[in-house]
Amino acid sequence: MENGKWKIDNGKLTMENYIPNTFRMKVRARVIEEYHSVGELRSLLEKYRGERILAIGAGSNLLFQGDFDGVILHSAMRRARALDENGDEVLIEAQAGLVMDELIAQLCDMGLWGLENLSHIPGEVGASAVQNVGAYGVEAKDAIVRVHTMRVSDGQERIFENAECRYGYRDSIFKNELKGQYIVTSVVYRLWKTPHPQLDYGHLRAVTGGTPTPNEVRQAVMQIRRQKLPEVSEIGSAGSFFKNPIVPHEVYEAIAGQYNQVPHFEQDGGVKIPAAWLIEQCGWKGKRVGGAQVYEKQPLVIVNADNATPEDVKNLAQQVCDSVREKFGIHISPEVNYI
Ligand SMILES: Cc1cc2nc3c(=O)[nH]c(=O)nc-3n(C[C@H](O)[C@H](O)[C@H](O)COP(=O)(O)OP(=O)(O)OC[C@H]3O[C@@H](n4cnc5c(N)ncnc54)[C@H](O)[C@@H]3O)c2cc1C
């Protein structure tokens, strides 16, 4: 494949060396390469040793702050296969470049349970294991058994078992201690043949009824998401811009004393307050800075409303963050990766 002209988004070619990203920022990389095998990835790492390397998937969680003076690597390995079946469990290995939602659609068609709540999240398998994507009470880590990787510095392959990935809320070792050091090549998931519906979050139970199939849960998730979130094909964004903060009980109690019905969830020994609620209370819904806008239907999302620049998005995000801190004393941190 020619450098900088690789397929993504239903086969649509990107312009030369423009980096695909769902925020629709017009940014370029010095080099963009796509690889089709683990051997090819190793050769590319050898070729570009010492240069700045960034592995990307579909670019749906990235905010480039300008052109990237380095090498962007993307996996064109998109196969999935069943590895093993043991009683109720099925192990599936999916390669990093497979679109996560395509994998989930296939699994639901096979009647397998485990990832259906993550339907319609943009992005690819490799990134989902780095990000620990989550939605409607399920996170990728719940199904991940192990993650196959290659070390950037010397092309060594390494398998990380689930516990070694140190998964947390939209977090993993690949975003912290080992940031940028390993490229995910494939992910092994454990799925179930018998019903394992997770319907306690959002309106899922109401939409699906009593005993749904994985595909019915998938359809319900997609229906709910379409009402609230911008479609990547229609409007630029990177999904939730901020993480939901988890605060000590006393901080929550203080806020609950001042406001009626503060939405909240017990999590990790603290209280998770939706960042969308905090942002809305600060009056940001629909507000703009340059071409960037806080999304009307879901204030956790910043959208590219009108040819936004990276600066517009950054400034808007900073102002939102500052006002939430001033009003509530709570720091909300970005979920989006600034590059
Ligand atoms: C409209 C919209 C809705 C969204 N909804 C959700 C949601 O409900 N829940 C949720 O969790 N997320 C959501 N997201 C965020 C996004 O979909 C996820 O973060 C997704 O995992 C990003 O996948 P990607 O392939 O686009 O990764 P990219 O954005 O390309 O990369 C994300 C990170 O992963 C790294 N990376 C990518 N591929 C590899 C690899 N093979 N090896 C090592 N590192 C790699 C990148 O360097 C980067 O740090 C949403 C985004 C959008 C635009």
GROMACS .gro file of C-alpha atoms and ligand atoms in nm, residues 22 54-62 96 121-124 126-128 130-131 133-135 170 182-184 225 230 232 237-239 335 337, ligand 1:
model
   88
   22THR     CA    1  -1.338   1.178   1.360
   54LEU     CA    2   0.214   0.667   1.696
   55ALA     CA    3  -0.021   0.370   1.646
   56ILE     CA    4  -0.372   0.478   1.565
   57GLY     CA    5  -0.700   0.307   1.489
   58ALA     CA    6  -0.990   0.505   1.342
   59GLY     CA    7  -0.880   0.830   1.509
   60SER     CA    8  -1.204   0.854   1.707
   61ASN     CA    9  -1.046   0.950   2.037
   62LEU     CA   10  -0.768   1.178   1.923
   96ALA     CA   11  -0.632  -0.492   1.601
  121ILE     CA   12  -1.883   0.273   1.968
  122PRO     CA   13  -1.655   0.399   1.689
  123GLY     CA   14  -1.304   0.265   1.658
  124GLU     CA   15  -1.105  -0.052   1.620
  126GLY     CA   16  -0.666  -0.251   1.912
  127ALA     CA   17  -0.763   0.085   2.056
  128SER     CA   18  -1.056  -0.059   2.250
  130VAL     CA   19  -0.594   0.044   2.517
  131GLN     CA   20  -0.887   0.268   2.605
  133VAL     CA   21  -1.400   0.138   2.608
  134GLY     CA   22  -1.721   0.123   2.801
  135ALA     CA   23  -2.092   0.188   2.773
  170ARG     CA   24  -1.117   0.431   3.034
  182TYR     CA   25   0.356  -0.134   2.275
  183ILE     CA   26   0.139  -0.176   1.968
  184VAL     CA   27  -0.163  -0.401   2.010
  225ARG     CA   28  -2.700   0.609   2.127
  230PRO     CA   29  -2.347   1.266   1.714
  232VAL     CA   30  -1.941   1.017   1.310
  237SER     CA   31  -1.637   1.479   1.745
  238ALA     CA   32  -1.436   1.236   1.955
  239GLY     CA   33  -1.733   1.121   2.164
  335GLU     CA   34  -1.101   1.135   2.798
  337ASN     CA   35  -0.606   1.182   2.381
  340LIG     C1   36  -1.938   0.960   1.847
  340LIG     C2   37  -1.844   0.888   1.940
  340LIG     C3   38  -1.894   0.814   2.044
  340LIG     C4   39  -1.808   0.747   2.133
  340LIG     N1   40  -1.861   0.673   2.235
  340LIG     C5   41  -1.779   0.608   2.319
  340LIG     C6   42  -1.834   0.527   2.425
  340LIG     O1   43  -1.955   0.512   2.440
  340LIG     N2   44  -1.747   0.466   2.509
  340LIG     C7   45  -1.613   0.478   2.494
  340LIG     O2   46  -1.539   0.418   2.575
  340LIG     N3   47  -1.558   0.550   2.395
  340LIG     C8   48  -1.639   0.616   2.308
  340LIG     N4   49  -1.585   0.691   2.207
  340LIG     C9   50  -1.438   0.705   2.196
  340LIG    C10   51  -1.373   0.608   2.095
  340LIG     O3   52  -1.470   0.545   2.018
  340LIG    C11   53  -1.291   0.502   2.168
  340LIG     O4   54  -1.192   0.561   2.248
  340LIG    C12   55  -1.223   0.403   2.070
  340LIG     O5   56  -1.163   0.298   2.139
  340LIG    C13   57  -1.117   0.471   1.983
  340LIG     O6   58  -1.081   0.379   1.883
  340LIG     P1   59  -0.994   0.421   1.760
  340LIG     O7   60  -0.966   0.297   1.682
  340LIG     O8   61  -1.059   0.532   1.687
  340LIG     O9   62  -0.863   0.471   1.833
  340LIG     P2   63  -0.778   0.604   1.810
  340LIG    O10   64  -0.861   0.722   1.843
  340LIG    O11   65  -0.714   0.601   1.677
  340LIG    O12   66  -0.667   0.586   1.924
  340LIG    C14   67  -0.701   0.594   2.059
  340LIG    C15   68  -0.577   0.562   2.144
  340LIG    O13   69  -0.540   0.426   2.126
  340LIG    C16   70  -0.408   0.416   2.076
  340LIG     N5   71  -0.406   0.306   1.979
  340LIG    C17   72  -0.487   0.289   1.872
  340LIG     N6   73  -0.462   0.171   1.812
  340LIG    C18   74  -0.361   0.114   1.879
  340LIG    C19   75  -0.288  -0.009   1.867
  340LIG     N7   76  -0.315  -0.098   1.771
  340LIG     N8   77  -0.192  -0.035   1.957
  340LIG    C20   78  -0.162   0.054   2.056
  340LIG     N9   79  -0.227   0.171   2.074
  340LIG    C21   80  -0.325   0.199   1.986
  340LIG    C22   81  -0.379   0.551   2.012
  340LIG    O14   82  -0.239   0.579   2.010
  340LIG    C23   83  -0.454   0.643   2.105
  340LIG    O15   84  -0.379   0.668   2.223
  340LIG    C24   85  -1.669   0.757   2.116
  340LIG    C25   86  -1.617   0.834   2.008
  340LIG    C26   87  -1.703   0.898   1.921
  340LIG    C27   88  -1.647   0.976   1.806
   0.00000   0.00000   0.00000
